[in-house]
Amino acid sequence: MYQATTAEENYLKAIFKIAEKEKKSVSTNSLARALQTSPASITDMIKKMADKNLLNYEKYKGVTLTIDGNKIATELIRRHRLWEVFLVEKLRFAWHQVHEIAEELEHIGSPELITRLDAFLDYPKFDPHGDPIPNAEGRFTIRTQLPLGDLGKNIESVLLGVKEHSTPFLEYLHDLNIKIGTNILIKERTEYDHSLSILVDKKREISISQQVAQNLLVKRV
Amino acid sequence: MYQATTAEENYLKAIFKIAEKEKKSVSTNSLARALQTSPASITDMIKKMADKNLLNYEKYKGVTLTIDGNKIATELIRRHRLWEVFLVEKLRFAWHQVHEIAEELEHIGSPELITRLDAFLDYPKFDPHGDPIPNAEGRFTIRTQLPLGDLGKNIESVLLGVKEHSTPFLEYLHDLNIKIGTNILIKERTEYDHSLSILVDKKREISISQQVAQNLLVKRV
DNA sequence: AAATATTTTTAAGCTTGTCTAAAAATAATT
DNA sequence: AATTATTTTTAGACAAGCTTAAAAATATTT
């Protein structure tokens, strides 16, 4: 398998993530936005990467990942999420502090390192934000989860993950002591602004906006 | 403090290590050898690094580290050795498998990461090869140690470290189950080839060459 | 001290990954 | 369908870090 450069790896991961949301092929512009570079650079780079069989590229039509490209992207996500588990579980970082560091750690190539890290962490299936960690074969664990906002009143649930990953959002939840596994129940819905009054861990009652409610992914218990 | 690139970091570390052995300033050629690049590239790079106040450089006179350069180099050695402890103690790598991986890990910049890693590992003072780990202020722990070969007959000692760090040498010791803390005692010296018959952990008697004996650093017990 | 060998530097150029400005293609509007 | 707006590509250029070949400086021998 071709050993991609760090820059190529970042392209592959960005393409994977954009393709995950939008179904169609990934446009030059959306990639430029995601990678904080100019569209011209993107065109340049994706041409080279297509030549290396990492991408399918047709002029003016955007790109998709090849089998090879997908494999590398998945491996990167695996590494990133395993390192995030390490940083939170072992080094006691808060969940909003780990993304940047994992962005660097994920580029370290040794397969043996990841195999051993995985074992050391006891083969976690989800990262600190509730995102699934692909296994060594690249398979993701699927589970049903829904936005808290979709739940009815007085239905008990636990937090499985978050849809939004921004530092401010994660910090906001951290300050409210809401984390993976937290028990949540909707007590009241305000009609005019759709904000919710929720019972957290069967003790504290707090108010959250609809936006927050849509970004909390839960399962009924 | 200036954030050095990975290439610059490698230069600084190489200069630090060469300067450690040879007292004088570090020559272009020795650096080229250490970094596996051409002397021309070295000249190019050290000129730029001198402009950035990382090195003291005078044409045809070699380089020395500035205060800034020394600080970065020491920090790199700190990171490298802490990661090696992690790889051996936590991930159960053998001591000859960790150098390459630590070479990559050491370039990850987050100070918070290293602070927490250090705490997680319980503030180790030496790495898996017995080399001292500089503390956060850059200070190395000094201790007296001498080559096994310098010891007299029937004097008990324990292995503190190794002078040579090559993979074959480390593997050789690994296969003999000789490691940091192993108890060693010289039973016999062969006159004509200076090889030694040693008692390992008070149980096994084996023969080692003079060269091996000079690369084992011990203290009397 | 002169000749030779070695080391270091200069010069010119290459690759990777980026940029800006302008041209071309595609999409959206009227 | 024609015009306008947006997106994408091309063209030319640049910094970092490397290369080889040749020139200059230093070190070593005789």
Short mmCIF file of C-alpha atoms (C1' of nucleotides) in Angstrom, two decimals:
data_model
loop_
_atom_site.label_atom_id
_atom_site.label_comp_id
_atom_site.label_asym_id
_atom_site.label_seq_id
_atom_site.Cartn_x
_atom_site.Cartn_y
_atom_site.Cartn_z
CA MET A 1 0.00 0.00 0.00
CA TYR A 2 1.14 3.50 -0.91
CA GLN A 3 2.41 5.58 1.99
CA ALA A 4 0.61 8.90 1.71
CA THR A 5 2.23 12.13 2.85
CA THR A 6 0.72 14.07 5.74
CA ALA A 7 -0.82 16.55 3.30
CA GLU A 8 -2.35 13.75 1.24
CA GLU A 9 -3.68 12.14 4.39
CA ASN A 10 -5.39 15.38 5.34
CA TYR A 11 -7.00 15.58 1.91
CA LEU A 12 -8.24 11.99 2.15
CA LYS A 13 -9.72 12.50 5.57
CA ALA A 14 -11.42 15.76 4.57
CA ILE A 15 -12.91 14.11 1.49
CA PHE A 16 -14.14 11.19 3.56
CA LYS A 17 -15.82 13.48 6.05
CA ILE A 18 -17.48 15.70 3.47
CA ALA A 19 -18.67 12.70 1.45
CA GLU A 20 -20.17 11.28 4.64
CA LYS A 21 -22.60 14.19 4.88
CA GLU A 22 -23.27 15.10 1.29
CA LYS A 23 -24.01 12.09 -0.83
CA LYS A 24 -22.53 13.34 -4.11
CA SER A 25 -18.89 13.79 -5.13
CA VAL A 26 -16.81 16.30 -3.20
CA SER A 27 -16.34 19.71 -4.84
CA THR A 28 -13.14 21.69 -5.10
CA ASN A 29 -14.66 24.56 -3.16
CA SER A 30 -15.92 22.50 -0.22
CA LEU A 31 -12.48 20.91 0.07
CA ALA A 32 -10.81 24.32 -0.04
CA ARG A 33 -13.08 25.42 2.79
CA ALA A 34 -12.40 22.30 4.85
CA LEU A 35 -8.63 22.39 4.38
CA GLN A 36 -8.28 26.17 4.61
CA THR A 37 -6.44 26.43 1.31
CA SER A 38 -7.20 28.02 -2.04
CA PRO A 39 -9.31 26.24 -4.68
CA ALA A 40 -6.32 26.42 -7.01
CA SER A 41 -4.21 24.39 -4.61
CA ILE A 42 -6.98 21.84 -4.32
CA THR A 43 -7.18 21.35 -8.08
CA ASP A 44 -3.43 20.91 -8.21
CA MET A 45 -3.33 18.39 -5.43
CA ILE A 46 -6.32 16.27 -6.42
CA LYS A 47 -4.87 15.86 -9.90
CA LYS A 48 -1.70 14.40 -8.41
CA MET A 49 -3.64 12.23 -6.00
CA ALA A 50 -5.83 10.90 -8.80
CA ASP A 51 -2.64 9.90 -10.64
CA LYS A 52 -1.66 7.95 -7.53
CA ASN A 53 -4.98 6.14 -7.52
CA LEU A 54 -6.14 7.68 -4.27
CA LEU A 55 -9.01 9.61 -5.86
CA ASN A 56 -11.42 9.42 -8.77
CA TYR A 57 -11.34 12.81 -10.41
CA GLU A 58 -13.04 14.24 -13.45
CA LYS A 59 -12.54 17.88 -14.36
CA TYR A 60 -15.27 20.15 -13.02
CA LYS A 61 -16.97 17.12 -11.44
CA GLY A 62 -15.29 16.90 -8.04
CA VAL A 63 -13.71 13.82 -6.48
CA THR A 64 -14.60 10.56 -4.77
CA LEU A 65 -12.31 8.21 -2.87
CA THR A 66 -10.95 5.10 -4.53
CA ILE A 67 -10.76 1.84 -2.58
CA ASP A 68 -7.17 2.72 -1.67
CA GLY A 69 -8.07 6.26 -0.66
CA ASN A 70 -10.97 5.05 1.44
CA LYS A 71 -8.77 2.56 3.21
CA ILE A 72 -6.24 5.22 4.17
CA ALA A 73 -8.97 7.63 5.30
CA THR A 74 -10.60 4.98 7.46
CA GLU A 75 -7.28 4.06 9.02
CA LEU A 76 -6.70 7.73 9.83
CA ILE A 77 -10.05 8.01 11.52
CA ARG A 78 -9.27 4.86 13.45
CA ARG A 79 -5.97 6.29 14.66
CA HIS A 80 -7.46 9.67 15.46
CA ARG A 81 -10.25 8.26 17.57
CA LEU A 82 -8.06 5.75 19.38
CA TRP A 83 -5.67 8.53 20.33
CA GLU A 84 -8.62 10.60 21.56
CA VAL A 85 -9.62 7.74 23.82
CA PHE A 86 -6.07 7.57 25.11
CA LEU A 87 -5.93 11.28 25.78
CA VAL A 88 -9.21 11.32 27.68
CA GLU A 89 -9.11 7.95 29.43
CA LYS A 90 -5.44 7.77 30.29
CA LEU A 91 -4.13 11.34 30.27
CA ARG A 92 -7.34 12.81 31.70
CA PHE A 93 -7.81 15.53 29.10
CA ALA A 94 -11.31 16.96 28.78
CA TRP A 95 -13.13 16.04 25.58
CA HIS A 96 -12.81 19.51 24.09
CA GLN A 97 -9.02 19.49 24.43
CA VAL A 98 -8.13 16.41 22.43
CA HIS A 99 -8.99 17.06 18.81
CA GLU A 100 -5.96 19.17 17.86
CA ILE A 101 -3.50 16.82 19.49
CA ALA A 102 -5.09 13.77 17.88
CA GLU A 103 -4.80 15.55 14.52
CA GLU A 104 -1.05 15.28 14.93
CA LEU A 105 -0.90 11.84 16.48
CA GLU A 106 -3.01 10.28 13.73
CA HIS A 107 -0.23 10.76 11.19
CA ILE A 108 2.17 8.44 12.95
CA GLY A 109 2.39 5.43 10.72
CA SER A 110 3.47 2.36 12.69
CA PRO A 111 0.73 -0.29 12.43
CA GLU A 112 2.17 -2.09 15.45
CA LEU A 113 1.73 1.09 17.48
CA ILE A 114 -1.98 1.23 16.73
CA THR A 115 -2.48 -2.48 17.33
CA ARG A 116 -0.90 -2.16 20.75
CA LEU A 117 -2.64 1.09 21.59
CA ASP A 118 -5.97 -0.53 20.71
CA ALA A 119 -5.20 -3.44 23.06
CA PHE A 120 -3.97 -1.08 25.79
CA LEU A 121 -7.27 0.82 25.61
CA ASP A 122 -9.18 -2.47 25.64
CA TYR A 123 -10.52 -2.26 22.09
CA PRO A 124 -12.85 0.72 22.45
CA LYS A 125 -15.72 0.90 19.96
CA PHE A 126 -16.45 4.62 20.41
CA ASP A 127 -14.35 7.71 20.98
CA PRO A 128 -14.89 10.32 23.75
CA HIS A 129 -17.46 12.14 21.60
CA GLY A 130 -19.41 8.97 20.91
CA ASP A 131 -18.15 8.53 17.35
CA PRO A 132 -17.53 4.95 16.28
CA ILE A 133 -13.93 3.73 15.96
CA PRO A 134 -13.42 1.55 12.88
CA ASN A 135 -11.78 -1.77 13.72
CA ALA A 136 -8.57 -2.99 12.09
CA GLU A 137 -10.59 -4.12 9.07
CA GLY A 138 -12.16 -0.70 8.72
CA ARG A 139 -15.63 -1.61 9.92
CA PHE A 140 -17.62 0.87 12.02
CA THR A 141 -19.98 -0.22 14.78
CA ILE A 142 -23.49 0.97 13.93
CA ARG A 143 -26.01 1.77 16.64
CA THR A 144 -29.32 3.56 16.76
CA GLN A 145 -29.27 6.97 18.32
CA LEU A 146 -31.47 9.99 17.89
CA PRO A 147 -31.33 13.71 18.70
CA LEU A 148 -32.63 14.45 22.18
CA GLY A 149 -35.05 16.92 20.61
CA ASP A 150 -36.89 14.09 18.85
CA LEU A 151 -37.79 12.47 22.16
CA GLY A 152 -41.13 12.92 23.91
CA LYS A 153 -41.68 14.24 27.41
CA ASN A 154 -40.73 12.15 30.43
CA ILE A 155 -38.82 9.56 28.42
CA GLU A 156 -35.58 8.51 30.05
CA SER A 157 -32.47 8.50 27.83
CA VAL A 158 -28.68 8.43 28.07
CA LEU A 159 -26.24 10.48 26.05
CA LEU A 160 -24.42 8.41 23.42
CA GLY A 161 -22.69 11.17 21.51
CA VAL A 162 -22.76 14.66 20.04
CA LYS A 163 -23.48 15.73 16.49
CA GLU A 164 -21.62 19.01 16.71
CA HIS A 165 -17.92 18.86 17.67
CA SER A 166 -16.93 22.50 18.10
CA THR A 167 -14.85 23.40 21.12
CA PRO A 168 -17.40 25.94 22.44
CA PHE A 169 -20.19 23.38 22.30
CA LEU A 170 -18.12 20.70 24.01
CA GLU A 171 -16.98 23.18 26.63
CA TYR A 172 -20.56 24.25 27.24
CA LEU A 173 -21.57 20.65 27.93
CA HIS A 174 -18.46 20.09 30.02
CA ASP A 175 -19.37 23.06 32.21
CA LEU A 176 -22.88 21.63 32.64
CA ASN A 177 -21.30 18.27 33.55
CA ILE A 178 -23.13 16.60 30.69
CA LYS A 179 -21.09 13.77 29.22
CA ILE A 180 -21.35 10.38 27.52
CA GLY A 181 -23.57 8.20 29.68
CA THR A 182 -25.37 11.09 31.35
CA ASN A 183 -29.04 10.35 32.00
CA ILE A 184 -31.38 12.90 30.41
CA LEU A 185 -35.16 13.32 30.49
CA ILE A 186 -37.31 16.07 28.96
CA LYS A 187 -39.54 17.72 31.53
CA GLU A 188 -41.00 20.61 29.53
CA ARG A 189 -40.99 22.09 26.05
CA THR A 190 -41.38 25.82 25.63
CA GLU A 191 -43.68 26.46 22.68
CA TYR A 192 -42.46 29.81 21.32
CA ASP A 193 -38.66 29.19 21.21
CA HIS A 194 -38.66 25.39 21.38
CA SER A 195 -36.24 25.40 24.30
CA LEU A 196 -36.35 22.43 26.64
CA SER A 197 -36.33 21.98 30.36
CA ILE A 198 -34.44 18.76 31.04
CA LEU A 199 -33.70 16.64 34.08
CA VAL A 200 -30.01 15.68 34.17
CA ASP A 201 -28.92 12.51 35.99
CA LYS A 202 -32.31 12.50 37.77
CA LYS A 203 -31.18 15.40 39.93
CA ARG A 204 -30.55 18.74 38.24
CA GLU A 205 -33.13 20.52 36.13
CA ILE A 206 -31.71 22.87 33.50
CA SER A 207 -32.86 24.66 30.37
CA ILE A 208 -31.28 24.09 26.94
CA SER A 209 -32.00 25.54 23.51
CA GLN A 210 -33.47 23.55 20.65
CA GLN A 211 -30.14 23.80 18.88
CA VAL A 212 -28.37 22.10 21.77
CA ALA A 213 -31.09 19.45 21.94
CA GLN A 214 -30.59 18.61 18.27
CA ASN A 215 -26.87 18.09 18.81
CA LEU A 216 -27.23 15.66 21.68
CA LEU A 217 -27.51 12.08 20.45
CA VAL A 218 -29.23 9.73 22.86
CA LYS A 219 -30.86 6.33 23.18
CA ARG A 220 -33.93 5.50 25.24
CA VAL A 221 -33.35 3.41 28.34
CA MET B 1 9.60 30.87 21.67
CA TYR B 2 10.03 30.12 17.98
CA GLN B 3 8.22 27.01 16.77
CA ALA B 4 10.80 25.03 14.80
CA THR B 5 9.81 22.88 11.84
CA THR B 6 10.31 19.13 12.02
CA ALA B 7 13.42 19.43 9.83
CA GLU B 8 14.86 22.12 12.07
CA GLU B 9 14.09 20.03 15.13
CA ASN B 10 16.01 17.14 13.64
CA TYR B 11 18.98 19.39 13.00
CA LEU B 12 18.93 20.70 16.56
CA LYS B 13 18.75 17.25 18.06
CA ALA B 14 21.56 15.94 15.86
CA ILE B 15 23.76 18.89 16.78
CA PHE B 16 23.04 18.39 20.45
CA LYS B 17 23.96 14.71 20.27
CA ILE B 18 27.17 15.23 18.31
CA ALA B 19 28.24 18.10 20.56
CA GLU B 20 27.67 15.82 23.56
CA LYS B 21 30.42 13.47 22.40
CA GLU B 22 32.89 15.76 20.69
CA LYS B 23 33.65 18.83 22.72
CA LYS B 24 34.24 21.25 19.85
CA SER B 25 31.75 22.82 17.44
CA VAL B 26 29.81 20.51 15.13
CA SER B 27 31.12 20.22 11.57
CA THR B 28 29.08 20.28 8.38
CA ASN B 29 30.29 16.82 7.46
CA SER B 30 29.43 15.14 10.74
CA LEU B 31 25.97 16.65 10.56
CA ALA B 32 25.55 15.44 6.99
CA ARG B 33 26.47 11.95 8.16
CA ALA B 34 24.09 12.06 11.10
CA LEU B 35 21.16 13.42 9.13
CA GLN B 36 21.80 11.39 5.98
CA THR B 37 21.84 14.42 3.73
CA SER B 38 24.45 16.14 1.60
CA PRO B 39 26.92 18.62 3.07
CA ALA B 40 25.52 21.23 0.70
CA SER B 41 22.07 20.88 2.26
CA ILE B 42 23.58 21.25 5.69
CA THR B 43 25.31 24.51 4.80
CA ASP B 44 22.06 25.82 3.36
CA MET B 45 20.02 24.90 6.38
CA ILE B 46 22.41 25.99 9.12
CA LYS B 47 22.67 29.42 7.53
CA LYS B 48 18.89 29.81 7.77
CA MET B 49 18.82 28.45 11.30
CA ALA B 50 21.59 30.81 12.38
CA ASP B 51 19.46 33.69 11.05
CA LYS B 52 16.66 32.43 13.29
CA ASN B 53 18.96 32.46 16.32
CA LEU B 54 18.88 28.71 16.77
CA LEU B 55 22.57 28.21 15.97
CA ASN B 56 25.89 30.03 16.20
CA TYR B 57 27.51 29.66 12.82
CA GLU B 58 30.75 30.92 11.37
CA LYS B 59 31.75 29.94 7.86
CA TYR B 60 34.09 26.95 7.77
CA LYS B 61 33.94 26.77 11.59
CA GLY B 62 30.92 24.56 12.20
CA VAL B 63 27.99 25.29 14.52
CA THR B 64 27.04 25.34 18.19
CA LEU B 65 23.59 25.63 19.71
CA THR B 66 22.34 28.97 21.00
CA ILE B 67 20.37 29.12 24.25
CA ASP B 68 17.17 28.87 22.20
CA GLY B 69 18.46 25.98 20.13
CA ASN B 70 19.62 24.13 23.19
CA LYS B 71 16.25 24.55 24.84
CA ILE B 72 14.42 23.08 21.86
CA ALA B 73 16.88 20.19 21.55
CA THR B 74 16.54 19.35 25.24
CA GLU B 75 12.77 19.46 25.01
CA LEU B 76 12.92 17.05 22.05
CA ILE B 77 15.07 14.62 23.99
CA ARG B 78 12.65 14.89 26.87
CA ARG B 79 9.70 14.08 24.62
CA HIS B 80 11.53 11.27 22.86
CA ARG B 81 12.53 9.53 26.04
CA LEU B 82 9.15 9.95 27.72
CA TRP B 83 7.46 8.39 24.70
CA GLU B 84 9.96 5.53 24.82
CA VAL B 85 8.99 4.88 28.43
CA PHE B 86 5.35 4.91 27.39
CA LEU B 87 5.94 2.48 24.54
CA VAL B 88 7.85 0.03 26.71
CA GLU B 89 6.03 0.36 30.03
CA LYS B 90 2.50 0.77 28.78
CA LEU B 91 2.37 -0.69 25.28
CA ARG B 92 4.83 -3.50 26.08
CA PHE B 93 7.17 -2.90 23.16
CA ALA B 94 10.67 -4.35 23.50
CA TRP B 95 13.43 -1.77 23.93
CA HIS B 96 14.81 -2.26 20.43
CA GLN B 97 11.43 -1.49 18.82
CA VAL B 98 10.75 1.96 20.20
CA HIS B 99 13.32 4.34 18.76
CA GLU B 100 11.78 4.86 15.31
CA ILE B 101 8.31 5.41 16.69
CA ALA B 102 9.55 7.85 19.31
CA GLU B 103 11.33 9.74 16.52
CA GLU B 104 7.91 10.57 15.16
CA LEU B 105 6.11 11.12 18.44
CA GLU B 106 8.73 13.57 19.69
CA HIS B 107 7.70 16.16 17.11
CA ILE B 108 4.21 16.58 18.51
CA GLY B 109 4.23 19.98 20.06
CA SER B 110 1.56 20.29 22.74
CA PRO B 111 3.27 21.12 26.07
CA GLU B 112 0.17 19.99 27.95
CA LEU B 113 0.49 16.58 26.30
CA ILE B 114 4.00 16.11 27.63
CA THR B 115 3.12 17.40 31.09
CA ARG B 116 0.32 14.88 31.34
CA LEU B 117 2.30 12.05 29.80
CA ASP B 118 5.05 12.68 32.32
CA ALA B 119 2.54 12.48 35.17
CA PHE B 120 0.89 9.37 33.69
CA LEU B 121 4.27 7.65 33.60
CA ASP B 122 4.97 8.80 37.16
CA TYR B 123 7.79 11.21 36.32
CA PRO B 124 10.41 8.75 35.11
CA LYS B 125 14.03 9.88 35.41
CA PHE B 126 15.46 7.42 32.86
CA ASP B 127 14.27 5.92 29.59
CA PRO B 128 14.19 2.18 28.73
CA HIS B 129 17.85 2.28 27.66
CA GLY B 130 18.93 3.96 30.88
CA ASP B 131 19.38 7.40 29.37
CA PRO B 132 18.35 10.31 31.61
CA ILE B 133 15.14 12.16 30.84
CA PRO B 134 15.50 15.93 31.26
CA ASN B 135 12.82 17.42 33.50
CA ALA B 136 10.50 20.24 32.43
CA GLU B 137 13.28 22.74 33.21
CA GLY B 138 15.72 20.82 31.01
CA ARG B 139 17.85 19.37 33.78
CA PHE B 140 19.25 15.85 33.44
CA THR B 141 19.70 13.53 36.40
CA ILE B 142 23.37 12.64 36.73
CA ARG B 143 24.49 9.34 38.21
CA THR B 144 27.73 7.41 38.34
CA GLN B 145 27.90 4.40 36.09
CA LEU B 146 30.80 2.57 34.49
CA PRO B 147 31.34 0.04 31.72
CA LEU B 148 31.04 -3.52 32.97
CA GLY B 149 34.49 -4.17 31.51
CA ASP B 150 36.06 -1.79 34.03
CA LEU B 151 34.87 -3.89 36.93
CA GLY B 152 37.03 -6.45 38.77
CA LYS B 153 36.24 -10.12 39.20
CA ASN B 154 33.48 -11.24 41.55
CA ILE B 155 32.07 -7.75 42.06
CA GLU B 156 28.30 -7.64 42.00
CA SER B 157 26.69 -5.00 39.78
CA VAL B 158 23.35 -4.12 38.16
CA LEU B 159 22.78 -2.87 34.65
CA LEU B 160 21.87 0.83 34.54
CA GLY B 161 22.04 1.43 30.80
CA VAL B 162 23.73 0.80 27.48
CA LYS B 163 26.27 2.93 25.68
CA GLU B 164 25.50 1.58 22.22
CA HIS B 165 21.88 1.88 21.00
CA SER B 166 21.85 -0.08 17.75
CA THR B 167 18.96 -2.43 17.15
CA PRO B 168 21.22 -5.51 16.73
CA PHE B 169 22.94 -4.84 20.05
CA LEU B 170 19.65 -4.27 21.88
CA GLU B 171 18.16 -7.37 20.29
CA TYR B 172 21.21 -9.39 21.29
CA LEU B 173 20.75 -8.37 24.92
CA HIS B 174 17.03 -8.94 24.72
CA ASP B 175 17.60 -12.49 23.51
CA LEU B 176 19.97 -13.06 26.44
CA ASN B 177 17.30 -11.63 28.75
CA ILE B 178 19.69 -8.96 29.92
CA LYS B 179 17.86 -5.73 30.75
CA ILE B 180 17.93 -2.67 33.00
CA GLY B 181 18.21 -3.92 36.57
CA THR B 182 19.76 -7.25 35.66
CA ASN B 183 22.37 -8.40 38.19
CA ILE B 184 25.80 -9.06 36.63
CA LEU B 185 29.06 -10.37 38.07
CA ILE B 186 32.34 -11.12 36.27
CA LYS B 187 33.50 -14.68 36.88
CA GLU B 188 36.43 -14.95 34.52
CA ARG B 189 38.45 -12.87 32.05
CA THR B 190 39.99 -14.57 29.05
CA GLU B 191 43.46 -13.15 28.51
CA TYR B 192 43.98 -13.45 24.75
CA ASP B 193 40.64 -12.01 23.44
CA HIS B 194 39.53 -10.18 26.60
CA SER B 195 36.13 -11.88 26.53
CA LEU B 196 34.33 -12.27 29.82
CA SER B 197 32.50 -15.05 31.53
CA ILE B 198 29.70 -13.43 33.52
CA LEU B 199 27.10 -14.60 36.00
CA VAL B 200 23.67 -13.19 35.12
CA ASP B 201 21.05 -12.73 37.84
CA LYS B 202 23.10 -15.09 40.05
CA LYS B 203 21.95 -18.03 37.95
CA ARG B 204 23.11 -18.22 34.34
CA GLU B 205 26.75 -18.12 33.33
CA ILE B 206 27.41 -16.80 29.82
CA SER B 207 30.30 -15.50 27.74
CA ILE B 208 30.37 -12.00 26.26
CA SER B 209 32.95 -10.16 24.16
CA GLN B 210 34.95 -7.20 25.43
CA GLN B 211 33.01 -4.98 23.05
CA VAL B 212 29.74 -5.98 24.65
CA ALA B 213 31.22 -5.50 28.11
CA GLN B 214 32.25 -1.94 27.24
CA ASN B 215 28.72 -1.10 26.15
CA LEU B 216 27.04 -2.27 29.33
CA LEU B 217 26.85 0.51 31.92
CA VAL B 218 26.57 -0.72 35.49
CA LYS B 219 26.84 0.33 39.09
CA ARG B 220 28.26 -1.75 41.94
CA VAL B 221 25.81 -3.02 44.48
"C1'" DA C 1 56.73 26.00 2.10
"C1'" DA C 2 54.58 23.55 -1.64
"C1'" DA C 3 51.64 20.04 -3.05
"C1'" DT C 4 47.83 17.18 -2.13
"C1'" DA C 5 43.71 15.80 0.15
"C1'" DT C 6 39.69 16.92 2.55
"C1'" DT C 7 36.03 19.82 3.93
"C1'" DT C 8 32.93 23.43 3.13
"C1'" DT C 9 30.56 26.58 0.39
"C1'" DT C 10 28.39 28.32 -3.84
"C1'" DA C 11 25.51 27.77 -7.82
"C1'" DA C 12 21.85 25.92 -10.23
"C1'" DG C 13 18.01 23.11 -10.08
"C1'" DC C 14 14.26 19.78 -8.39
"C1'" DT C 15 9.84 18.36 -5.67
"C1'" DT C 16 6.09 19.25 -2.59
"C1'" DG C 17 2.55 21.99 -1.39
"C1'" DT C 18 1.18 26.36 -1.33
"C1'" DC C 19 -0.22 31.20 -3.31
"C1'" DT C 20 -2.51 35.06 -6.57
"C1'" DA C 21 -4.41 36.51 -10.81
"C1'" DA C 22 -6.63 35.51 -14.82
"C1'" DA C 23 -9.11 32.40 -17.98
"C1'" DA C 24 -12.49 28.91 -18.80
"C1'" DA C 25 -16.36 26.16 -17.65
"C1'" DT C 26 -20.61 25.44 -15.29
"C1'" DA C 27 -24.77 27.02 -12.84
"C1'" DA C 28 -28.30 30.37 -11.86
"C1'" DT C 29 -31.22 34.30 -13.23
"C1'" DT C 30 -33.80 37.04 -15.84
"C1'" DA D 1 -31.89 31.89 -24.65
"C1'" DA D 2 -28.90 35.39 -23.05
"C1'" DT D 3 -26.77 37.39 -19.31
"C1'" DT D 4 -24.71 37.19 -14.85
"C1'" DA D 5 -22.73 34.84 -11.02
"C1'" DT D 6 -20.18 31.16 -9.26
"C1'" DT D 7 -17.00 27.50 -9.47
"C1'" DT D 8 -13.07 25.39 -11.30
"C1'" DT D 9 -8.94 25.30 -13.78
"C1'" DT D 10 -4.65 27.18 -15.75
"C1'" DA D 11 -0.48 29.88 -15.48
"C1'" DG D 12 3.22 31.66 -13.10
"C1'" DA D 13 5.49 32.08 -8.82
"C1'" DC D 14 7.35 31.07 -4.13
"C1'" DA D 15 9.37 28.80 0.34
"C1'" DA D 16 11.28 24.71 2.41
"C1'" DG D 17 14.41 21.27 2.07
"C1'" DC D 18 16.71 18.57 -0.74
"C1'" DT D 19 20.11 17.23 -4.94
"C1'" DT D 20 24.66 17.28 -7.93
"C1'" DA D 21 28.68 19.58 -9.73
"C1'" DA D 22 32.10 22.81 -9.29
"C1'" DA D 23 34.72 26.35 -6.72
"C1'" DA D 24 36.92 27.93 -2.59
"C1'" DA D 25 38.84 27.35 1.84
"C1'" DT D 26 41.14 24.65 5.25
"C1'" DA D 27 44.00 20.68 6.76
"C1'" DT D 28 47.46 17.35 5.99
"C1'" DT D 29 51.66 15.48 3.86
"C1'" DT D 30 55.85 15.57 2.07
#
